[in-house]
């Protein structure tokens, strides 16, 4: 069974940036998501790196209209299932395993954006029908030169580079023909969330939403 490309691409093209976030307080997560939406960034990836990450996903899913909230750093079938139950609209993983692909085939309504950083990994994912991929870790794995080199031999693959992306280099990635969006944490970093800097988050979201596509 192939990737749910149509549903995933709609999420990837909703804005130039998917906000990648580490948050543990569901109340703050809701206020943060509202600020992102006001700024024009609906794609929200809550990484499963805190004890209450799933609760944060559920809170956003239940109460923030227009949010396309997903779960990131999903490593196992169990985490995938839990992310779906929490209300995720998509799932992101730093890589791809048979176990994760099996979970994606079980929960086709919640598509998987799997990570890849080498030609062999891209080839394996294309072989099983996965054409929308996360390029991770983007900058350490070769940045824009690496993505350019992947464009010609793998024309069907379109990427969301994540890892080392910020407002200063995001346009360099977005200008590439095989990049649909980028993932970044600069819009709402841990300090901004902890200090409840919703105004600052909204402003950075507006800047991100205005990036080239």
JSON list of C-alpha atoms in Angstrom, two decimals:
[
{"chain": "A", "resi": 1, "resn": "UNK", "atom": "CA", "xyz": [0.00, 0.00, 0.00]},
{"chain": "A", "resi": 2, "resn": "UNK", "atom": "CA", "xyz": [1.45, 3.37, -1.04]},
{"chain": "A", "resi": 3, "resn": "UNK", "atom": "CA", "xyz": [1.72, 6.58, 0.92]},
{"chain": "A", "resi": 4, "resn": "UNK", "atom": "CA", "xyz": [-1.37, 8.80, 1.18]},
{"chain": "A", "resi": 5, "resn": "UNK", "atom": "CA", "xyz": [0.42, 11.39, -0.93]},
{"chain": "A", "resi": 6, "resn": "UNK", "atom": "CA", "xyz": [-2.55, 13.64, -1.65]},
{"chain": "A", "resi": 7, "resn": "UNK", "atom": "CA", "xyz": [-3.43, 14.13, 2.02]},
{"chain": "A", "resi": 8, "resn": "UNK", "atom": "CA", "xyz": [0.19, 14.62, 3.04]},
{"chain": "A", "resi": 9, "resn": "UNK", "atom": "CA", "xyz": [0.95, 17.09, 0.26]},
{"chain": "A", "resi": 10, "resn": "UNK", "atom": "CA", "xyz": [-2.04, 19.21, 1.30]},
{"chain": "A", "resi": 11, "resn": "UNK", "atom": "CA", "xyz": [-0.44, 19.55, 4.73]},
{"chain": "A", "resi": 12, "resn": "UNK", "atom": "CA", "xyz": [3.03, 20.21, 3.32]},
{"chain": "A", "resi": 13, "resn": "UNK", "atom": "CA", "xyz": [1.81, 22.96, 1.00]},
{"chain": "A", "resi": 14, "resn": "UNK", "atom": "CA", "xyz": [-0.50, 24.72, 3.46]},
{"chain": "A", "resi": 15, "resn": "UNK", "atom": "CA", "xyz": [2.40, 27.09, 4.32]},
{"chain": "A", "resi": 16, "resn": "UNK", "atom": "CA", "xyz": [6.13, 27.30, 3.57]},
{"chain": "A", "resi": 17, "resn": "UNK", "atom": "CA", "xyz": [7.01, 26.08, 7.07]},
{"chain": "A", "resi": 18, "resn": "UNK", "atom": "CA", "xyz": [5.82, 23.33, 9.38]},
{"chain": "A", "resi": 19, "resn": "UNK", "atom": "CA", "xyz": [6.52, 24.41, 12.95]},
{"chain": "A", "resi": 20, "resn": "UNK", "atom": "CA", "xyz": [8.48, 21.70, 14.79]},
{"chain": "A", "resi": 21, "resn": "UNK", "atom": "CA", "xyz": [7.88, 22.01, 18.51]},
{"chain": "A", "resi": 22, "resn": "UNK", "atom": "CA", "xyz": [8.81, 20.59, 21.89]},
{"chain": "A", "resi": 23, "resn": "UNK", "atom": "CA", "xyz": [6.03, 21.34, 24.37]},
{"chain": "A", "resi": 24, "resn": "UNK", "atom": "CA", "xyz": [4.86, 19.64, 27.56]},
{"chain": "A", "resi": 25, "resn": "UNK", "atom": "CA", "xyz": [1.97, 21.79, 28.85]},
{"chain": "A", "resi": 26, "resn": "UNK", "atom": "CA", "xyz": [-1.34, 21.28, 26.98]},
{"chain": "A", "resi": 27, "resn": "UNK", "atom": "CA", "xyz": [-2.61, 24.74, 27.97]},
{"chain": "A", "resi": 28, "resn": "UNK", "atom": "CA", "xyz": [0.49, 26.40, 26.59]},
{"chain": "A", "resi": 29, "resn": "UNK", "atom": "CA", "xyz": [0.29, 24.17, 23.53]},
{"chain": "A", "resi": 30, "resn": "UNK", "atom": "CA", "xyz": [-3.19, 25.49, 22.74]},
{"chain": "A", "resi": 31, "resn": "UNK", "atom": "CA", "xyz": [-2.16, 29.14, 23.14]},
{"chain": "A", "resi": 32, "resn": "UNK", "atom": "CA", "xyz": [0.96, 28.46, 21.05]},
{"chain": "A", "resi": 33, "resn": "UNK", "atom": "CA", "xyz": [-1.06, 26.82, 18.28]},
{"chain": "A", "resi": 34, "resn": "UNK", "atom": "CA", "xyz": [-3.50, 29.72, 18.24]},
{"chain": "A", "resi": 35, "resn": "UNK", "atom": "CA", "xyz": [-0.60, 32.14, 17.82]},
{"chain": "A", "resi": 36, "resn": "UNK", "atom": "CA", "xyz": [0.79, 30.06, 14.96]},
{"chain": "A", "resi": 37, "resn": "UNK", "atom": "CA", "xyz": [-2.60, 29.98, 13.22]},
{"chain": "A", "resi": 38, "resn": "UNK", "atom": "CA", "xyz": [-2.98, 33.75, 13.58]},
{"chain": "A", "resi": 39, "resn": "UNK", "atom": "CA", "xyz": [0.43, 34.11, 11.96]},
{"chain": "A", "resi": 40, "resn": "UNK", "atom": "CA", "xyz": [-0.47, 31.87, 9.04]},
{"chain": "A", "resi": 41, "resn": "UNK", "atom": "CA", "xyz": [1.28, 28.62, 10.01]},
{"chain": "A", "resi": 42, "resn": "UNK", "atom": "CA", "xyz": [-1.28, 25.79, 10.32]},
{"chain": "A", "resi": 43, "resn": "UNK", "atom": "CA", "xyz": [1.16, 22.87, 10.11]},
{"chain": "A", "resi": 44, "resn": "UNK", "atom": "CA", "xyz": [2.24, 21.98, 13.65]},
{"chain": "A", "resi": 45, "resn": "UNK", "atom": "CA", "xyz": [4.50, 19.04, 14.48]},
{"chain": "A", "resi": 46, "resn": "UNK", "atom": "CA", "xyz": [4.59, 18.19, 18.18]},
{"chain": "A", "resi": 47, "resn": "UNK", "atom": "CA", "xyz": [7.59, 15.97, 18.79]},
{"chain": "A", "resi": 48, "resn": "UNK", "atom": "CA", "xyz": [7.15, 13.03, 21.15]},
{"chain": "A", "resi": 49, "resn": "UNK", "atom": "CA", "xyz": [10.02, 14.17, 23.35]},
{"chain": "A", "resi": 50, "resn": "UNK", "atom": "CA", "xyz": [8.10, 15.19, 26.47]},
{"chain": "A", "resi": 51, "resn": "UNK", "atom": "CA", "xyz": [5.87, 13.19, 28.84]},
{"chain": "A", "resi": 52, "resn": "UNK", "atom": "CA", "xyz": [2.73, 15.13, 27.86]},
{"chain": "A", "resi": 53, "resn": "UNK", "atom": "CA", "xyz": [3.33, 15.49, 24.12]},
{"chain": "A", "resi": 54, "resn": "UNK", "atom": "CA", "xyz": [0.33, 13.33, 23.23]},
{"chain": "A", "resi": 55, "resn": "UNK", "atom": "CA", "xyz": [-1.88, 15.36, 25.57]},
{"chain": "A", "resi": 56, "resn": "UNK", "atom": "CA", "xyz": [-0.67, 18.51, 23.82]},
{"chain": "A", "resi": 57, "resn": "UNK", "atom": "CA", "xyz": [-1.60, 17.03, 20.43]},
{"chain": "A", "resi": 58, "resn": "UNK", "atom": "CA", "xyz": [-5.05, 16.11, 21.71]},
{"chain": "A", "resi": 59, "resn": "UNK", "atom": "CA", "xyz": [-5.60, 19.56, 23.22]},
{"chain": "A", "resi": 60, "resn": "UNK", "atom": "CA", "xyz": [-4.72, 21.26, 19.93]},
{"chain": "A", "resi": 61, "resn": "UNK", "atom": "CA", "xyz": [-6.74, 18.80, 17.88]},
{"chain": "A", "resi": 62, "resn": "UNK", "atom": "CA", "xyz": [-9.79, 19.28, 20.10]},
{"chain": "A", "resi": 63, "resn": "UNK", "atom": "CA", "xyz": [-9.77, 23.04, 20.45]},
{"chain": "A", "resi": 64, "resn": "UNK", "atom": "CA", "xyz": [-7.74, 24.89, 17.80]},
{"chain": "A", "resi": 65, "resn": "UNK", "atom": "CA", "xyz": [-9.68, 25.36, 14.59]},
{"chain": "A", "resi": 66, "resn": "UNK", "atom": "CA", "xyz": [-7.58, 25.24, 11.45]},
{"chain": "A", "resi": 67, "resn": "UNK", "atom": "CA", "xyz": [-4.60, 23.53, 13.06]},
{"chain": "A", "resi": 68, "resn": "UNK", "atom": "CA", "xyz": [-3.00, 20.67, 11.14]},
{"chain": "A", "resi": 69, "resn": "UNK", "atom": "CA", "xyz": [-1.37, 19.04, 14.12]},
{"chain": "A", "resi": 70, "resn": "UNK", "atom": "CA", "xyz": [0.90, 16.04, 13.77]},
{"chain": "A", "resi": 71, "resn": "UNK", "atom": "CA", "xyz": [3.24, 13.93, 15.87]},
{"chain": "A", "resi": 72, "resn": "UNK", "atom": "CA", "xyz": [6.99, 14.00, 15.32]},
{"chain": "A", "resi": 73, "resn": "UNK", "atom": "CA", "xyz": [9.87, 11.78, 16.41]},
{"chain": "A", "resi": 74, "resn": "UNK", "atom": "CA", "xyz": [7.60, 8.76, 16.06]},
{"chain": "A", "resi": 75, "resn": "UNK", "atom": "CA", "xyz": [9.78, 5.66, 16.25]},
{"chain": "A", "resi": 76, "resn": "UNK", "atom": "CA", "xyz": [7.48, 2.69, 16.89]},
{"chain": "A", "resi": 77, "resn": "UNK", "atom": "CA", "xyz": [4.16, 1.18, 15.87]},
{"chain": "A", "resi": 78, "resn": "UNK", "atom": "CA", "xyz": [2.86, 1.83, 19.40]},
{"chain": "A", "resi": 79, "resn": "UNK", "atom": "CA", "xyz": [3.74, 5.52, 19.22]},
{"chain": "A", "resi": 80, "resn": "UNK", "atom": "CA", "xyz": [2.11, 5.77, 15.80]},
{"chain": "A", "resi": 81, "resn": "UNK", "atom": "CA", "xyz": [-1.13, 4.29, 17.10]},
{"chain": "A", "resi": 82, "resn": "UNK", "atom": "CA", "xyz": [-1.06, 6.56, 20.17]},
{"chain": "A", "resi": 83, "resn": "UNK", "atom": "CA", "xyz": [-0.49, 9.60, 17.95]},
{"chain": "A", "resi": 84, "resn": "UNK", "atom": "CA", "xyz": [-3.50, 8.70, 15.82]},
{"chain": "A", "resi": 85, "resn": "UNK", "atom": "CA", "xyz": [-5.69, 8.25, 18.90]},
{"chain": "A", "resi": 86, "resn": "UNK", "atom": "CA", "xyz": [-4.54, 11.65, 20.19]},
{"chain": "A", "resi": 87, "resn": "UNK", "atom": "CA", "xyz": [-5.85, 13.32, 17.04]},
{"chain": "A", "resi": 88, "resn": "UNK", "atom": "CA", "xyz": [-2.78, 13.66, 14.83]},
{"chain": "A", "resi": 89, "resn": "UNK", "atom": "CA", "xyz": [-3.44, 14.48, 11.19]},
{"chain": "A", "resi": 90, "resn": "UNK", "atom": "CA", "xyz": [0.02, 13.29, 10.13]},
{"chain": "A", "resi": 91, "resn": "UNK", "atom": "CA", "xyz": [3.03, 11.48, 11.60]},
{"chain": "A", "resi": 92, "resn": "UNK", "atom": "CA", "xyz": [6.71, 12.32, 11.13]},
{"chain": "A", "resi": 93, "resn": "UNK", "atom": "CA", "xyz": [9.70, 10.07, 11.74]},
{"chain": "A", "resi": 94, "resn": "UNK", "atom": "CA", "xyz": [13.43, 10.76, 11.49]},
{"chain": "A", "resi": 95, "resn": "UNK", "atom": "CA", "xyz": [13.82, 7.57, 9.45]},
{"chain": "A", "resi": 96, "resn": "UNK", "atom": "CA", "xyz": [11.82, 4.61, 8.23]},
{"chain": "A", "resi": 97, "resn": "UNK", "atom": "CA", "xyz": [11.50, 1.02, 9.43]},
{"chain": "A", "resi": 98, "resn": "UNK", "atom": "CA", "xyz": [9.31, -1.89, 8.38]},
{"chain": "A", "resi": 99, "resn": "UNK", "atom": "CA", "xyz": [7.46, -1.47, 11.67]},
{"chain": "A", "resi": 100, "resn": "UNK", "atom": "CA", "xyz": [6.60, 2.15, 10.95]},
{"chain": "A", "resi": 101, "resn": "UNK", "atom": "CA", "xyz": [5.57, 1.45, 7.39]},
{"chain": "A", "resi": 102, "resn": "UNK", "atom": "CA", "xyz": [3.25, -1.28, 8.69]},
{"chain": "A", "resi": 103, "resn": "UNK", "atom": "CA", "xyz": [1.69, 1.24, 11.08]},
{"chain": "A", "resi": 104, "resn": "UNK", "atom": "CA", "xyz": [1.23, 3.73, 8.24]},
{"chain": "A", "resi": 105, "resn": "UNK", "atom": "CA", "xyz": [-0.55, 1.06, 6.21]},
{"chain": "A", "resi": 106, "resn": "UNK", "atom": "CA", "xyz": [-2.82, 0.36, 9.16]},
{"chain": "A", "resi": 107, "resn": "UNK", "atom": "CA", "xyz": [-3.68, 4.03, 9.71]},
{"chain": "A", "resi": 108, "resn": "UNK", "atom": "CA", "xyz": [-3.85, 5.29, 6.13]},
{"chain": "A", "resi": 109, "resn": "UNK", "atom": "CA", "xyz": [-5.98, 8.31, 7.08]},
{"chain": "A", "resi": 110, "resn": "UNK", "atom": "CA", "xyz": [-3.00, 9.66, 9.06]},
{"chain": "A", "resi": 111, "resn": "UNK", "atom": "CA", "xyz": [-0.10, 9.65, 6.57]},
{"chain": "A", "resi": 112, "resn": "UNK", "atom": "CA", "xyz": [3.54, 9.11, 7.42]},
{"chain": "A", "resi": 113, "resn": "UNK", "atom": "CA", "xyz": [6.28, 11.56, 6.44]},
{"chain": "A", "resi": 114, "resn": "UNK", "atom": "CA", "xyz": [9.37, 9.36, 6.82]},
{"chain": "A", "resi": 115, "resn": "UNK", "atom": "CA", "xyz": [12.90, 10.68, 7.07]},
{"chain": "A", "resi": 116, "resn": "UNK", "atom": "CA", "xyz": [15.63, 9.96, 4.53]},
{"chain": "A", "resi": 117, "resn": "UNK", "atom": "CA", "xyz": [19.11, 11.40, 4.07]},
{"chain": "A", "resi": 118, "resn": "UNK", "atom": "CA", "xyz": [20.81, 9.21, 1.48]},
{"chain": "A", "resi": 119, "resn": "UNK", "atom": "CA", "xyz": [20.11, 8.00, -2.08]},
{"chain": "A", "resi": 120, "resn": "UNK", "atom": "CA", "xyz": [19.63, 4.42, -0.87]},
{"chain": "A", "resi": 121, "resn": "UNK", "atom": "CA", "xyz": [17.03, 5.49, 1.70]},
{"chain": "A", "resi": 122, "resn": "UNK", "atom": "CA", "xyz": [15.17, 7.55, -0.90]},
{"chain": "A", "resi": 123, "resn": "UNK", "atom": "CA", "xyz": [15.25, 4.63, -3.35]},
{"chain": "A", "resi": 124, "resn": "UNK", "atom": "CA", "xyz": [13.84, 2.21, -0.79]},
{"chain": "A", "resi": 125, "resn": "UNK", "atom": "CA", "xyz": [10.99, 4.55, 0.08]},
{"chain": "A", "resi": 126, "resn": "UNK", "atom": "CA", "xyz": [10.17, 5.32, -3.55]},
{"chain": "A", "resi": 127, "resn": "UNK", "atom": "CA", "xyz": [10.13, 1.58, -4.24]},
{"chain": "A", "resi": 128, "resn": "UNK", "atom": "CA", "xyz": [7.24, 1.11, -1.80]},
{"chain": "A", "resi": 129, "resn": "UNK", "atom": "CA", "xyz": [5.31, 4.16, -2.99]},
{"chain": "A", "resi": 130, "resn": "UNK", "atom": "CA", "xyz": [6.56, 6.88, -0.64]},
{"chain": "A", "resi": 131, "resn": "UNK", "atom": "CA", "xyz": [7.22, 10.10, -2.58]},
{"chain": "A", "resi": 132, "resn": "UNK", "atom": "CA", "xyz": [6.81, 12.76, 0.12]},
{"chain": "A", "resi": 133, "resn": "UNK", "atom": "CA", "xyz": [9.78, 12.59, 2.47]},
{"chain": "A", "resi": 134, "resn": "UNK", "atom": "CA", "xyz": [11.48, 14.41, 5.31]},
{"chain": "A", "resi": 135, "resn": "UNK", "atom": "CA", "xyz": [15.13, 15.23, 4.57]},
{"chain": "A", "resi": 136, "resn": "UNK", "atom": "CA", "xyz": [16.75, 14.88, 7.98]},
{"chain": "A", "resi": 137, "resn": "UNK", "atom": "CA", "xyz": [19.01, 16.13, 9.43]},
{"chain": "A", "resi": 138, "resn": "UNK", "atom": "CA", "xyz": [18.94, 18.69, 6.63]},
{"chain": "A", "resi": 139, "resn": "UNK", "atom": "CA", "xyz": [22.02, 20.82, 7.25]},
{"chain": "A", "resi": 140, "resn": "UNK", "atom": "CA", "xyz": [24.31, 18.11, 8.71]},
{"chain": "A", "resi": 141, "resn": "UNK", "atom": "CA", "xyz": [23.27, 15.72, 5.91]},
{"chain": "A", "resi": 142, "resn": "UNK", "atom": "CA", "xyz": [24.49, 18.06, 3.18]},
{"chain": "A", "resi": 143, "resn": "UNK", "atom": "CA", "xyz": [21.98, 20.88, 3.04]},
{"chain": "A", "resi": 144, "resn": "UNK", "atom": "CA", "xyz": [20.93, 22.39, -0.28]},
{"chain": "A", "resi": 145, "resn": "UNK", "atom": "CA", "xyz": [23.78, 20.84, -2.32]},
{"chain": "A", "resi": 146, "resn": "UNK", "atom": "CA", "xyz": [22.68, 17.36, -1.25]},
{"chain": "A", "resi": 147, "resn": "UNK", "atom": "CA", "xyz": [19.04, 18.07, -2.04]},
{"chain": "A", "resi": 148, "resn": "UNK", "atom": "CA", "xyz": [20.01, 19.46, -5.44]},
{"chain": "A", "resi": 149, "resn": "UNK", "atom": "CA", "xyz": [21.91, 16.27, -6.18]},
{"chain": "A", "resi": 150, "resn": "UNK", "atom": "CA", "xyz": [18.85, 14.18, -5.29]},
{"chain": "A", "resi": 151, "resn": "UNK", "atom": "CA", "xyz": [16.52, 16.17, -7.55]},
{"chain": "A", "resi": 152, "resn": "UNK", "atom": "CA", "xyz": [17.48, 14.80, -10.94]},
{"chain": "A", "resi": 153, "resn": "UNK", "atom": "CA", "xyz": [17.69, 11.04, -10.25]},
{"chain": "A", "resi": 154, "resn": "UNK", "atom": "CA", "xyz": [14.65, 11.09, -7.97]},
{"chain": "A", "resi": 155, "resn": "UNK", "atom": "CA", "xyz": [12.25, 13.44, -9.72]},
{"chain": "A", "resi": 156, "resn": "UNK", "atom": "CA", "xyz": [9.20, 11.97, -7.97]},
{"chain": "A", "resi": 157, "resn": "UNK", "atom": "CA", "xyz": [10.53, 12.65, -4.48]},
{"chain": "A", "resi": 158, "resn": "UNK", "atom": "CA", "xyz": [9.53, 15.92, -2.80]},
{"chain": "A", "resi": 159, "resn": "UNK", "atom": "CA", "xyz": [10.97, 16.87, 0.56]},
{"chain": "A", "resi": 160, "resn": "UNK", "atom": "CA", "xyz": [10.45, 18.73, 3.81]},
{"chain": "A", "resi": 161, "resn": "UNK", "atom": "CA", "xyz": [13.99, 19.46, 5.00]},
{"chain": "A", "resi": 162, "resn": "UNK", "atom": "CA", "xyz": [14.26, 19.64, 8.79]},
{"chain": "A", "resi": 163, "resn": "UNK", "atom": "CA", "xyz": [17.26, 20.09, 11.06]},
{"chain": "A", "resi": 164, "resn": "UNK", "atom": "CA", "xyz": [19.31, 23.26, 11.16]},
{"chain": "A", "resi": 165, "resn": "UNK", "atom": "CA", "xyz": [16.69, 25.31, 9.28]},
{"chain": "A", "resi": 166, "resn": "UNK", "atom": "CA", "xyz": [16.14, 28.90, 10.38]},
{"chain": "A", "resi": 167, "resn": "UNK", "atom": "CA", "xyz": [14.79, 32.17, 9.01]},
{"chain": "A", "resi": 168, "resn": "UNK", "atom": "CA", "xyz": [18.19, 32.96, 7.49]},
{"chain": "A", "resi": 169, "resn": "UNK", "atom": "CA", "xyz": [18.50, 29.83, 5.32]},
{"chain": "A", "resi": 170, "resn": "UNK", "atom": "CA", "xyz": [14.90, 28.67, 4.84]},
{"chain": "A", "resi": 171, "resn": "UNK", "atom": "CA", "xyz": [14.52, 30.41, 1.46]},
{"chain": "A", "resi": 172, "resn": "UNK", "atom": "CA", "xyz": [17.62, 28.64, 0.15]},
{"chain": "A", "resi": 173, "resn": "UNK", "atom": "CA", "xyz": [15.84, 25.33, 0.70]},
{"chain": "A", "resi": 174, "resn": "UNK", "atom": "CA", "xyz": [12.41, 26.52, -0.43]},
{"chain": "A", "resi": 175, "resn": "UNK", "atom": "CA", "xyz": [13.88, 27.68, -3.75]},
{"chain": "A", "resi": 176, "resn": "UNK", "atom": "CA", "xyz": [14.76, 24.09, -4.68]},
{"chain": "A", "resi": 177, "resn": "UNK", "atom": "CA", "xyz": [12.34, 22.34, -7.07]},
{"chain": "A", "resi": 178, "resn": "UNK", "atom": "CA", "xyz": [12.12, 19.22, -4.92]},
{"chain": "A", "resi": 179, "resn": "UNK", "atom": "CA", "xyz": [11.26, 21.05, -1.68]},
{"chain": "A", "resi": 180, "resn": "UNK", "atom": "CA", "xyz": [7.60, 21.62, -0.78]},
{"chain": "A", "resi": 181, "resn": "UNK", "atom": "CA", "xyz": [8.16, 23.12, 2.67]},
{"chain": "A", "resi": 182, "resn": "UNK", "atom": "CA", "xyz": [10.69, 23.19, 5.49]},
{"chain": "A", "resi": 183, "resn": "UNK", "atom": "CA", "xyz": [10.41, 22.19, 9.12]},
{"chain": "A", "resi": 184, "resn": "UNK", "atom": "CA", "xyz": [11.75, 24.48, 11.81]},
{"chain": "A", "resi": 185, "resn": "UNK", "atom": "CA", "xyz": [11.68, 25.16, 15.52]},
{"chain": "A", "resi": 186, "resn": "UNK", "atom": "CA", "xyz": [12.76, 28.80, 15.42]},
{"chain": "A", "resi": 187, "resn": "UNK", "atom": "CA", "xyz": [9.18, 30.09, 15.25]},
{"chain": "A", "resi": 188, "resn": "UNK", "atom": "CA", "xyz": [8.29, 28.75, 18.68]},
{"chain": "A", "resi": 189, "resn": "UNK", "atom": "CA", "xyz": [11.36, 27.59, 20.55]},
{"chain": "A", "resi": 190, "resn": "UNK", "atom": "CA", "xyz": [11.35, 26.24, 24.09]},
{"chain": "A", "resi": 191, "resn": "UNK", "atom": "CA", "xyz": [12.04, 29.63, 25.68]},
{"chain": "A", "resi": 192, "resn": "UNK", "atom": "CA", "xyz": [9.23, 31.37, 23.80]},
{"chain": "A", "resi": 193, "resn": "UNK", "atom": "CA", "xyz": [6.77, 28.68, 24.85]},
{"chain": "A", "resi": 194, "resn": "UNK", "atom": "CA", "xyz": [7.94, 28.65, 28.45]},
{"chain": "A", "resi": 195, "resn": "UNK", "atom": "CA", "xyz": [7.68, 32.45, 28.76]},
{"chain": "A", "resi": 196, "resn": "UNK", "atom": "CA", "xyz": [4.35, 32.47, 26.88]},
{"chain": "A", "resi": 197, "resn": "UNK", "atom": "CA", "xyz": [5.64, 34.85, 24.23]},
{"chain": "A", "resi": 198, "resn": "UNK", "atom": "CA", "xyz": [2.58, 34.42, 22.03]},
{"chain": "A", "resi": 199, "resn": "UNK", "atom": "CA", "xyz": [3.07, 37.82, 20.37]},
{"chain": "A", "resi": 200, "resn": "UNK", "atom": "CA", "xyz": [6.62, 36.90, 19.37]},
{"chain": "A", "resi": 201, "resn": "UNK", "atom": "CA", "xyz": [5.51, 33.50, 18.10]},
{"chain": "A", "resi": 202, "resn": "UNK", "atom": "CA", "xyz": [2.76, 35.08, 16.01]},
{"chain": "A", "resi": 203, "resn": "UNK", "atom": "CA", "xyz": [5.22, 37.59, 14.53]},
{"chain": "A", "resi": 204, "resn": "UNK", "atom": "CA", "xyz": [7.75, 34.89, 13.62]},
{"chain": "A", "resi": 205, "resn": "UNK", "atom": "CA", "xyz": [4.92, 32.83, 12.14]},
{"chain": "A", "resi": 206, "resn": "UNK", "atom": "CA", "xyz": [3.97, 35.77, 9.91]},
{"chain": "A", "resi": 207, "resn": "UNK", "atom": "CA", "xyz": [7.58, 36.06, 8.75]},
{"chain": "A", "resi": 208, "resn": "UNK", "atom": "CA", "xyz": [7.68, 32.33, 8.03]},
{"chain": "A", "resi": 209, "resn": "UNK", "atom": "CA", "xyz": [4.38, 32.36, 6.17]},
{"chain": "A", "resi": 210, "resn": "UNK", "atom": "CA", "xyz": [5.74, 35.10, 3.91]},
{"chain": "A", "resi": 211, "resn": "UNK", "atom": "CA", "xyz": [8.76, 33.06, 2.78]},
{"chain": "A", "resi": 212, "resn": "UNK", "atom": "CA", "xyz": [8.98, 32.10, -0.88]},
{"chain": "A", "resi": 213, "resn": "UNK", "atom": "CA", "xyz": [7.31, 28.91, -2.08]}
]
